[in-house]
mmCIF file with all atom_site columns, C-alpha atoms in Angstrom:
data_model
loop_
_atom_site.group_PDB
_atom_site.id
_atom_site.type_symbol
_atom_site.label_atom_id
_atom_site.label_alt_id
_atom_site.label_comp_id
_atom_site.label_asym_id
_atom_site.label_entity_id
_atom_site.label_seq_id
_atom_site.pdbx_PDB_ins_code
_atom_site.Cartn_x
_atom_site.Cartn_y
_atom_site.Cartn_z
_atom_site.occupancy
_atom_site.B_iso_or_equiv
_atom_site.pdbx_formal_charge
_atom_site.auth_seq_id
_atom_site.auth_comp_id
_atom_site.auth_asym_id
_atom_site.auth_atom_id
_atom_site.pdbx_PDB_model_num
ATOM 1   C CA . UNK A 1 1   ? 0.000   0.000  0.000   1.00 43.00 ? 10  UNK A CA 1
ATOM 2   C CA . UNK A 1 2   ? 2.818   2.434  0.850   1.00 51.00 ? 11  UNK A CA 1
ATOM 3   C CA . UNK A 1 3   ? 4.409   1.896  -2.568  1.00 54.00 ? 12  UNK A CA 1
ATOM 4   C CA . UNK A 1 4   ? 1.098   2.541  -4.334  1.00 59.00 ? 13  UNK A CA 1
ATOM 5   C CA . UNK A 1 5   ? 0.530   5.656  -2.217  1.00 87.00 ? 14  UNK A CA 1
ATOM 6   C CA . UNK A 1 6   ? 3.980   7.011  -3.026  1.00 85.00 ? 15  UNK A CA 1
ATOM 7   C CA . UNK A 1 7   ? 3.449   6.265  -6.722  1.00 90.00 ? 16  UNK A CA 1
ATOM 8   C CA . UNK A 1 8   ? 0.153   8.187  -6.636  1.00 91.00 ? 17  UNK A CA 1
ATOM 9   C CA . UNK A 1 9   ? 1.756   11.074 -4.778  1.00 90.00 ? 18  UNK A CA 1
ATOM 10  C CA . UNK A 1 10  ? 4.611   11.252 -7.313  1.00 91.00 ? 19  UNK A CA 1
ATOM 11  C CA . UNK A 1 11  ? 2.108   11.088 -10.189 1.00 94.00 ? 20  UNK A CA 1
ATOM 12  C CA . UNK A 1 12  ? 0.189   14.015 -8.707  1.00 95.00 ? 21  UNK A CA 1
ATOM 13  C CA . UNK A 1 13  ? 3.320   16.148 -8.262  1.00 93.00 ? 22  UNK A CA 1
ATOM 14  C CA . UNK A 1 14  ? 4.566   15.326 -11.758 1.00 92.00 ? 23  UNK A CA 1
ATOM 15  C CA . UNK A 1 15  ? 1.153   15.993 -13.317 1.00 94.00 ? 24  UNK A CA 1
ATOM 16  C CA . UNK A 1 16  ? 0.921   19.343 -11.531 1.00 92.00 ? 25  UNK A CA 1
ATOM 17  C CA . UNK A 1 17  ? 4.369   20.400 -12.742 1.00 88.00 ? 26  UNK A CA 1
ATOM 18  C CA . UNK A 1 18  ? 3.576   19.267 -16.278 1.00 90.00 ? 27  UNK A CA 1
ATOM 19  C CA . UNK A 1 19  ? 0.367   21.304 -16.334 1.00 91.00 ? 28  UNK A CA 1
ATOM 20  C CA . UNK A 1 20  ? 2.123   24.387 -14.980 1.00 88.00 ? 29  UNK A CA 1
ATOM 21  C CA . UNK A 1 21  ? 5.191   24.070 -17.220 1.00 82.00 ? 30  UNK A CA 1
ATOM 22  C CA . UNK A 1 22  ? 3.219   23.961 -20.461 1.00 70.00 ? 31  UNK A CA 1
ATOM 23  C CA . UNK A 1 23  ? 3.384   27.539 -21.717 1.00 57.00 ? 32  UNK A CA 1
ATOM 24  C CA . UNK A 1 24  ? 1.298   26.853 -24.812 1.00 58.00 ? 33  UNK A CA 1
ATOM 25  C CA . UNK A 1 25  ? -2.432  27.469 -25.221 1.00 59.00 ? 34  UNK A CA 1
ATOM 26  C CA . UNK A 1 26  ? -3.232  24.402 -23.099 1.00 61.00 ? 35  UNK A CA 1
ATOM 27  C CA . UNK A 1 27  ? -0.966  25.479 -20.222 1.00 67.00 ? 36  UNK A CA 1
ATOM 28  C CA . UNK A 1 28  ? -2.286  26.482 -16.849 1.00 79.00 ? 37  UNK A CA 1
ATOM 29  C CA . UNK A 1 29  ? -1.503  29.265 -14.429 1.00 86.00 ? 38  UNK A CA 1
ATOM 30  C CA . UNK A 1 30  ? -1.850  28.590 -10.709 1.00 86.00 ? 39  UNK A CA 1
ATOM 31  C CA . UNK A 1 31  ? -5.089  30.560 -10.779 1.00 86.00 ? 40  UNK A CA 1
ATOM 32  C CA . UNK A 1 32  ? -6.597  28.491 -13.615 1.00 88.00 ? 41  UNK A CA 1
ATOM 33  C CA . UNK A 1 33  ? -5.376  25.127 -12.346 1.00 91.00 ? 42  UNK A CA 1
ATOM 34  C CA . UNK A 1 34  ? -7.929  22.941 -10.553 1.00 93.00 ? 43  UNK A CA 1
ATOM 35  C CA . UNK A 1 35  ? -7.835  19.821 -8.413  1.00 96.00 ? 44  UNK A CA 1
ATOM 36  C CA . UNK A 1 36  ? -10.060 18.155 -11.026 1.00 95.00 ? 45  UNK A CA 1
ATOM 37  C CA . UNK A 1 37  ? -7.532  18.851 -13.801 1.00 94.00 ? 46  UNK A CA 1
ATOM 38  C CA . UNK A 1 38  ? -4.617  17.626 -11.688 1.00 95.00 ? 47  UNK A CA 1
ATOM 39  C CA . UNK A 1 39  ? -6.516  14.426 -10.839 1.00 96.00 ? 48  UNK A CA 1
ATOM 40  C CA . UNK A 1 40  ? -7.351  13.796 -14.490 1.00 96.00 ? 49  UNK A CA 1
ATOM 41  C CA . UNK A 1 41  ? -3.737  14.370 -15.591 1.00 95.00 ? 50  UNK A CA 1
ATOM 42  C CA . UNK A 1 42  ? -2.352  12.156 -12.789 1.00 95.00 ? 51  UNK A CA 1
ATOM 43  C CA . UNK A 1 43  ? -4.920  9.401  -13.303 1.00 95.00 ? 52  UNK A CA 1
ATOM 44  C CA . UNK A 1 44  ? -6.145  9.533  -9.713  1.00 95.00 ? 53  UNK A CA 1
ATOM 45  C CA . UNK A 1 45  ? -9.325  10.590 -7.963  1.00 93.00 ? 54  UNK A CA 1
ATOM 46  C CA . UNK A 1 46  ? -9.841  13.963 -6.310  1.00 94.00 ? 55  UNK A CA 1
ATOM 47  C CA . UNK A 1 47  ? -10.180 12.064 -3.028  1.00 93.00 ? 56  UNK A CA 1
ATOM 48  C CA . UNK A 1 48  ? -6.636  10.757 -3.458  1.00 92.00 ? 57  UNK A CA 1
ATOM 49  C CA . UNK A 1 49  ? -5.355  14.308 -3.823  1.00 94.00 ? 58  UNK A CA 1
ATOM 50  C CA . UNK A 1 50  ? -7.311  15.537 -0.809  1.00 93.00 ? 59  UNK A CA 1
ATOM 51  C CA . UNK A 1 51  ? -5.833  12.685 1.233   1.00 90.00 ? 60  UNK A CA 1
ATOM 52  C CA . UNK A 1 52  ? -2.487  14.530 1.163   1.00 90.00 ? 61  UNK A CA 1
ATOM 53  C CA . UNK A 1 53  ? -3.319  18.152 0.430   1.00 92.00 ? 62  UNK A CA 1
ATOM 54  C CA . UNK A 1 54  ? -5.998  20.542 1.627   1.00 89.00 ? 63  UNK A CA 1
ATOM 55  C CA . UNK A 1 55  ? -6.066  22.705 -1.496  1.00 89.00 ? 64  UNK A CA 1
ATOM 56  C CA . UNK A 1 56  ? -4.737  23.314 -4.984  1.00 90.00 ? 65  UNK A CA 1
ATOM 57  C CA . UNK A 1 57  ? -2.220  25.795 -3.583  1.00 89.00 ? 66  UNK A CA 1
ATOM 58  C CA . UNK A 1 58  ? -0.911  23.143 -1.183  1.00 90.00 ? 67  UNK A CA 1
ATOM 59  C CA . UNK A 1 59  ? -0.346  20.759 -4.128  1.00 92.00 ? 68  UNK A CA 1
ATOM 60  C CA . UNK A 1 60  ? 1.450   23.483 -6.090  1.00 90.00 ? 69  UNK A CA 1
ATOM 61  C CA . UNK A 1 61  ? 3.645   24.362 -3.101  1.00 89.00 ? 70  UNK A CA 1
ATOM 62  C CA . UNK A 1 62  ? 4.724   20.731 -2.691  1.00 89.00 ? 71  UNK A CA 1
ATOM 63  C CA . UNK A 1 63  ? 5.292   20.445 -6.437  1.00 87.00 ? 72  UNK A CA 1
ATOM 64  C CA . UNK A 1 64  ? 7.450   23.542 -6.308  1.00 84.00 ? 73  UNK A CA 1
ATOM 65  C CA . UNK A 1 65  ? 9.366   22.392 -3.222  1.00 84.00 ? 74  UNK A CA 1
ATOM 66  C CA . UNK A 1 66  ? 9.966   18.991 -4.728  1.00 75.00 ? 75  UNK A CA 1
ATOM 67  C CA . UNK A 1 67  ? 12.370  20.596 -7.208  1.00 76.00 ? 76  UNK A CA 1
ATOM 68  C CA . UNK A 1 68  ? 13.297  23.873 -5.541  1.00 83.00 ? 77  UNK A CA 1
ATOM 69  C CA . UNK A 1 69  ? 15.221  22.797 -2.443  1.00 80.00 ? 78  UNK A CA 1
ATOM 70  C CA . UNK A 1 70  ? 17.594  20.576 -4.408  1.00 79.00 ? 79  UNK A CA 1
ATOM 71  C CA . UNK A 1 71  ? 18.296  23.366 -6.903  1.00 87.00 ? 80  UNK A CA 1
ATOM 72  C CA . UNK A 1 72  ? 18.923  26.078 -4.280  1.00 91.00 ? 81  UNK A CA 1
ATOM 73  C CA . UNK A 1 73  ? 21.182  24.375 -1.737  1.00 87.00 ? 82  UNK A CA 1
ATOM 74  C CA . UNK A 1 74  ? 22.333  25.882 1.524   1.00 91.00 ? 83  UNK A CA 1
ATOM 75  C CA . UNK A 1 75  ? 25.711  24.249 1.961   1.00 93.00 ? 84  UNK A CA 1
ATOM 76  C CA . UNK A 1 76  ? 27.231  23.519 5.339   1.00 92.00 ? 85  UNK A CA 1
ATOM 77  C CA . UNK A 1 77  ? 30.631  22.331 4.085   1.00 96.00 ? 86  UNK A CA 1
ATOM 78  C CA . UNK A 1 78  ? 32.044  25.756 3.154   1.00 97.00 ? 87  UNK A CA 1
ATOM 79  C CA . UNK A 1 79  ? 32.435  29.050 5.028   1.00 97.00 ? 88  UNK A CA 1
ATOM 80  C CA . UNK A 1 80  ? 29.001  30.542 5.696   1.00 96.00 ? 89  UNK A CA 1
ATOM 81  C CA . UNK A 1 81  ? 29.595  33.672 3.611   1.00 95.00 ? 90  UNK A CA 1
ATOM 82  C CA . UNK A 1 82  ? 30.467  31.502 0.582   1.00 95.00 ? 91  UNK A CA 1
ATOM 83  C CA . UNK A 1 83  ? 27.418  29.325 1.194   1.00 96.00 ? 92  UNK A CA 1
ATOM 84  C CA . UNK A 1 84  ? 25.231  32.463 1.306   1.00 95.00 ? 93  UNK A CA 1
ATOM 85  C CA . UNK A 1 85  ? 26.642  33.730 -1.976  1.00 93.00 ? 94  UNK A CA 1
ATOM 86  C CA . UNK A 1 86  ? 26.089  30.350 -3.651  1.00 94.00 ? 95  UNK A CA 1
ATOM 87  C CA . UNK A 1 87  ? 22.563  30.030 -2.288  1.00 94.00 ? 96  UNK A CA 1
ATOM 88  C CA . UNK A 1 88  ? 21.525  33.509 -3.422  1.00 94.00 ? 97  UNK A CA 1
ATOM 89  C CA . UNK A 1 89  ? 23.044  32.983 -6.887  1.00 93.00 ? 98  UNK A CA 1
ATOM 90  C CA . UNK A 1 90  ? 21.279  29.629 -7.308  1.00 93.00 ? 99  UNK A CA 1
ATOM 91  C CA . UNK A 1 91  ? 17.991  31.130 -6.095  1.00 94.00 ? 100 UNK A CA 1
ATOM 92  C CA . UNK A 1 92  ? 18.214  33.952 -8.636  1.00 94.00 ? 101 UNK A CA 1
ATOM 93  C CA . UNK A 1 93  ? 19.059  31.494 -11.406 1.00 93.00 ? 102 UNK A CA 1
ATOM 94  C CA . UNK A 1 94  ? 16.089  29.266 -10.561 1.00 92.00 ? 103 UNK A CA 1
ATOM 95  C CA . UNK A 1 95  ? 13.746  32.263 -10.298 1.00 93.00 ? 104 UNK A CA 1
ATOM 96  C CA . UNK A 1 96  ? 14.866  33.533 -13.709 1.00 93.00 ? 105 UNK A CA 1
ATOM 97  C CA . UNK A 1 97  ? 13.121  30.497 -15.254 1.00 88.00 ? 106 UNK A CA 1
ATOM 98  C CA . UNK A 1 98  ? 9.804   28.694 -15.037 1.00 85.00 ? 107 UNK A CA 1
ATOM 99  C CA . UNK A 1 99  ? 10.041  28.159 -11.283 1.00 86.00 ? 108 UNK A CA 1
ATOM 100 C CA . UNK A 1 100 ? 10.232  31.914 -10.795 1.00 90.00 ? 109 UNK A CA 1
ATOM 101 C CA . UNK A 1 101 ? 7.044   32.363 -12.786 1.00 87.00 ? 110 UNK A CA 1
ATOM 102 C CA . UNK A 1 102 ? 5.451   29.671 -10.633 1.00 87.00 ? 111 UNK A CA 1
ATOM 103 C CA . UNK A 1 103 ? 6.485   31.184 -7.285  1.00 89.00 ? 112 UNK A CA 1
ATOM 104 C CA . UNK A 1 104 ? 5.343   34.635 -8.436  1.00 92.00 ? 113 UNK A CA 1
ATOM 105 C CA . UNK A 1 105 ? 1.934   33.144 -9.251  1.00 89.00 ? 114 UNK A CA 1
ATOM 106 C CA . UNK A 1 106 ? 1.832   31.389 -5.877  1.00 89.00 ? 115 UNK A CA 1
ATOM 107 C CA . UNK A 1 107 ? 2.596   34.620 -4.054  1.00 92.00 ? 116 UNK A CA 1
ATOM 108 C CA . UNK A 1 108 ? -0.097  36.383 -6.097  1.00 91.00 ? 117 UNK A CA 1
ATOM 109 C CA . UNK A 1 109 ? -2.647  33.659 -5.360  1.00 87.00 ? 118 UNK A CA 1
ATOM 110 C CA . UNK A 1 110 ? -1.855  33.871 -1.652  1.00 90.00 ? 119 UNK A CA 1
ATOM 111 C CA . UNK A 1 111 ? -2.652  37.596 -1.490  1.00 92.00 ? 120 UNK A CA 1
ATOM 112 C CA . UNK A 1 112 ? -6.382  36.910 -1.653  1.00 89.00 ? 121 UNK A CA 1
ATOM 113 C CA . UNK A 1 113 ? -6.446  33.689 0.368   1.00 89.00 ? 122 UNK A CA 1
ATOM 114 C CA . UNK A 1 114 ? -5.321  33.733 4.002   1.00 92.00 ? 123 UNK A CA 1
ATOM 115 C CA . UNK A 1 115 ? -5.279  29.934 4.226   1.00 90.00 ? 124 UNK A CA 1
ATOM 116 C CA . UNK A 1 116 ? -3.093  29.729 1.126   1.00 89.00 ? 125 UNK A CA 1
ATOM 117 C CA . UNK A 1 117 ? -0.709  32.332 2.574   1.00 93.00 ? 126 UNK A CA 1
ATOM 118 C CA . UNK A 1 118 ? -0.487  30.392 5.833   1.00 93.00 ? 127 UNK A CA 1
ATOM 119 C CA . UNK A 1 119 ? 0.251   27.222 3.834   1.00 90.00 ? 128 UNK A CA 1
ATOM 120 C CA . UNK A 1 120 ? 2.907   29.013 1.761   1.00 91.00 ? 129 UNK A CA 1
ATOM 121 C CA . UNK A 1 121 ? 4.604   30.401 4.862   1.00 93.00 ? 130 UNK A CA 1
ATOM 122 C CA . UNK A 1 122 ? 4.433   27.126 6.783   1.00 92.00 ? 131 UNK A CA 1
ATOM 123 C CA . UNK A 1 123 ? 5.685   24.834 4.035   1.00 89.00 ? 132 UNK A CA 1
ATOM 124 C CA . UNK A 1 124 ? 7.934   27.101 1.988   1.00 90.00 ? 133 UNK A CA 1
ATOM 125 C CA . UNK A 1 125 ? 8.950   30.484 3.344   1.00 93.00 ? 134 UNK A CA 1
ATOM 126 C CA . UNK A 1 126 ? 9.488   29.801 7.054   1.00 95.00 ? 135 UNK A CA 1
ATOM 127 C CA . UNK A 1 127 ? 11.597  26.631 6.692   1.00 93.00 ? 136 UNK A CA 1
ATOM 128 C CA . UNK A 1 128 ? 13.811  28.226 4.014   1.00 92.00 ? 137 UNK A CA 1
ATOM 129 C CA . UNK A 1 129 ? 14.190  31.473 5.973   1.00 95.00 ? 138 UNK A CA 1
ATOM 130 C CA . UNK A 1 130 ? 15.160  29.524 9.106   1.00 96.00 ? 139 UNK A CA 1
ATOM 131 C CA . UNK A 1 131 ? 17.869  27.618 7.226   1.00 95.00 ? 140 UNK A CA 1
ATOM 132 C CA . UNK A 1 132 ? 19.307  30.845 5.821   1.00 96.00 ? 141 UNK A CA 1
ATOM 133 C CA . UNK A 1 133 ? 19.025  32.573 9.212   1.00 97.00 ? 142 UNK A CA 1
ATOM 134 C CA . UNK A 1 134 ? 21.051  29.727 10.688  1.00 97.00 ? 143 UNK A CA 1
ATOM 135 C CA . UNK A 1 135 ? 23.640  30.293 7.953   1.00 95.00 ? 144 UNK A CA 1
ATOM 136 C CA . UNK A 1 136 ? 23.727  34.026 8.767   1.00 96.00 ? 145 UNK A CA 1
ATOM 137 C CA . UNK A 1 137 ? 24.233  33.165 12.449  1.00 97.00 ? 146 UNK A CA 1
ATOM 138 C CA . UNK A 1 138 ? 27.145  30.945 11.432  1.00 97.00 ? 147 UNK A CA 1
ATOM 139 C CA . UNK A 1 139 ? 28.606  33.791 9.320   1.00 95.00 ? 148 UNK A CA 1
ATOM 140 C CA . UNK A 1 140 ? 28.376  36.051 12.370  1.00 95.00 ? 149 UNK A CA 1
ATOM 141 C CA . UNK A 1 141 ? 30.106  33.473 14.567  1.00 96.00 ? 150 UNK A CA 1
ATOM 142 C CA . UNK A 1 142 ? 32.815  32.955 11.905  1.00 96.00 ? 151 UNK A CA 1
ATOM 143 C CA . UNK A 1 143 ? 33.472  36.687 11.876  1.00 94.00 ? 152 UNK A CA 1
ATOM 144 C CA . UNK A 1 144 ? 32.241  37.318 8.315   1.00 93.00 ? 153 UNK A CA 1
ATOM 145 C CA . UNK A 1 145 ? 29.467  39.600 9.589   1.00 93.00 ? 154 UNK A CA 1
ATOM 146 C CA . UNK A 1 146 ? 29.193  42.014 12.491  1.00 92.00 ? 155 UNK A CA 1
ATOM 147 C CA . UNK A 1 147 ? 28.208  40.525 15.835  1.00 93.00 ? 156 UNK A CA 1
ATOM 148 C CA . UNK A 1 148 ? 25.529  43.173 16.477  1.00 92.00 ? 157 UNK A CA 1
ATOM 149 C CA . UNK A 1 149 ? 23.381  42.072 13.517  1.00 93.00 ? 158 UNK A CA 1
ATOM 150 C CA . UNK A 1 150 ? 19.938  40.519 13.893  1.00 95.00 ? 159 UNK A CA 1
ATOM 151 C CA . UNK A 1 151 ? 20.151  37.320 11.803  1.00 96.00 ? 160 UNK A CA 1
ATOM 152 C CA . UNK A 1 152 ? 16.445  37.206 10.764  1.00 97.00 ? 161 UNK A CA 1
ATOM 153 C CA . UNK A 1 153 ? 16.654  40.829 9.596   1.00 95.00 ? 162 UNK A CA 1
ATOM 154 C CA . UNK A 1 154 ? 19.763  40.018 7.552   1.00 95.00 ? 163 UNK A CA 1
ATOM 155 C CA . UNK A 1 155 ? 17.912  37.061 5.994   1.00 96.00 ? 164 UNK A CA 1
ATOM 156 C CA . UNK A 1 156 ? 15.082  39.355 4.907   1.00 95.00 ? 165 UNK A CA 1
ATOM 157 C CA . UNK A 1 157 ? 17.590  41.941 3.654   1.00 94.00 ? 166 UNK A CA 1
ATOM 158 C CA . UNK A 1 158 ? 19.260  39.325 1.444   1.00 93.00 ? 167 UNK A CA 1
ATOM 159 C CA . UNK A 1 159 ? 16.062  37.753 0.132   1.00 94.00 ? 168 UNK A CA 1
ATOM 160 C CA . UNK A 1 160 ? 14.087  40.972 -0.450  1.00 95.00 ? 169 UNK A CA 1
ATOM 161 C CA . UNK A 1 161 ? 15.889  42.195 -3.613  1.00 94.00 ? 170 UNK A CA 1
ATOM 162 C CA . UNK A 1 162 ? 15.512  38.811 -5.299  1.00 94.00 ? 171 UNK A CA 1
ATOM 163 C CA . UNK A 1 163 ? 11.787  38.666 -4.582  1.00 95.00 ? 172 UNK A CA 1
ATOM 164 C CA . UNK A 1 164 ? 11.393  42.315 -5.595  1.00 95.00 ? 173 UNK A CA 1
ATOM 165 C CA . UNK A 1 165 ? 13.059  41.629 -8.954  1.00 95.00 ? 174 UNK A CA 1
ATOM 166 C CA . UNK A 1 166 ? 10.999  38.469 -9.368  1.00 94.00 ? 175 UNK A CA 1
ATOM 167 C CA . UNK A 1 167 ? 7.646   40.124 -8.695  1.00 94.00 ? 176 UNK A CA 1
ATOM 168 C CA . UNK A 1 168 ? 8.266   43.477 -10.379 1.00 94.00 ? 177 UNK A CA 1
ATOM 169 C CA . UNK A 1 169 ? 10.654  42.267 -13.083 1.00 92.00 ? 178 UNK A CA 1
ATOM 170 C CA . UNK A 1 170 ? 12.777  45.280 -12.217 1.00 92.00 ? 179 UNK A CA 1
ATOM 171 C CA . UNK A 1 171 ? 16.171  43.841 -13.035 1.00 91.00 ? 180 UNK A CA 1
ATOM 172 C CA . UNK A 1 172 ? 18.126  40.730 -13.904 1.00 93.00 ? 181 UNK A CA 1
ATOM 173 C CA . UNK A 1 173 ? 18.033  37.588 -11.833 1.00 93.00 ? 182 UNK A CA 1
ATOM 174 C CA . UNK A 1 174 ? 21.486  36.146 -12.342 1.00 91.00 ? 183 UNK A CA 1
ATOM 175 C CA . UNK A 1 175 ? 24.679  35.467 -10.414 1.00 89.00 ? 184 UNK A CA 1
ATOM 176 C CA . UNK A 1 176 ? 26.277  38.823 -11.305 1.00 92.00 ? 185 UNK A CA 1
ATOM 177 C CA . UNK A 1 177 ? 23.301  40.895 -10.165 1.00 92.00 ? 186 UNK A CA 1
ATOM 178 C CA . UNK A 1 178 ? 22.856  38.812 -7.044  1.00 91.00 ? 187 UNK A CA 1
ATOM 179 C CA . UNK A 1 179 ? 26.524  39.132 -6.156  1.00 91.00 ? 188 UNK A CA 1
ATOM 180 C CA . UNK A 1 180 ? 26.238  42.932 -6.477  1.00 92.00 ? 189 UNK A CA 1
ATOM 181 C CA . UNK A 1 181 ? 23.236  42.875 -4.137  1.00 91.00 ? 190 UNK A CA 1
ATOM 182 C CA . UNK A 1 182 ? 25.122  40.661 -1.672  1.00 89.00 ? 191 UNK A CA 1
ATOM 183 C CA . UNK A 1 183 ? 28.158  42.941 -1.812  1.00 90.00 ? 192 UNK A CA 1
ATOM 184 C CA . UNK A 1 184 ? 26.066  46.046 -1.130  1.00 90.00 ? 193 UNK A CA 1
ATOM 185 C CA . UNK A 1 185 ? 24.384  44.308 1.806   1.00 88.00 ? 194 UNK A CA 1
ATOM 186 C CA . UNK A 1 186 ? 27.669  43.075 3.231   1.00 86.00 ? 195 UNK A CA 1
ATOM 187 C CA . UNK A 1 187 ? 29.382  46.469 2.909   1.00 87.00 ? 196 UNK A CA 1
ATOM 188 C CA . UNK A 1 188 ? 26.448  48.255 4.465   1.00 83.00 ? 197 UNK A CA 1
ATOM 189 C CA . UNK A 1 189 ? 24.770  51.478 3.543   1.00 63.00 ? 198 UNK A CA 1
ATOM 190 C CA . UNK A 1 190 ? 26.612  53.890 5.805   1.00 63.00 ? 199 UNK A CA 1
ATOM 191 C CA . UNK A 1 191 ? 28.810  56.588 4.289   1.00 60.00 ? 200 UNK A CA 1
ATOM 192 C CA . UNK A 1 192 ? 32.536  56.084 4.798   1.00 60.00 ? 201 UNK A CA 1
#
């Protein structure tokens, strides 16, 4: 039974990604996607989907996370400041593609749905922010950042420009741009 359940779960995640990746006339946005369409594409019942997820947004979040975490690593085997630079560069690179379009749609969908926003924060934002905050704390303890910094504030400071560029399409999302943002944050804003 566990094998069948995992096969169904994988089918649902793969079907959801396939539906969202198709940019042609038959493609779906998060807003247009439905549980019924996911079930049909995956070859399962709606009940099977609702066994694991409470909503369409929850399915999309898990679909997104299934690929996202592996593609935006937070390494522990290098100095924290290097791990931060690598993580931010990989995040920008991922967000420059289809996954960026998907997360922008998820954020948009969550603006009108408190339950969806709570789901997004619980399953995506909070766990990722905590991992990066831990990395910032390590950078502080290694002496790469000032000891008087508030690690959660630094995490938001580093993430904010990437999400701003993603949502407003105000500039490039690539390693060079992200490194410039990181450098500005690390040097601080005070006049010298």
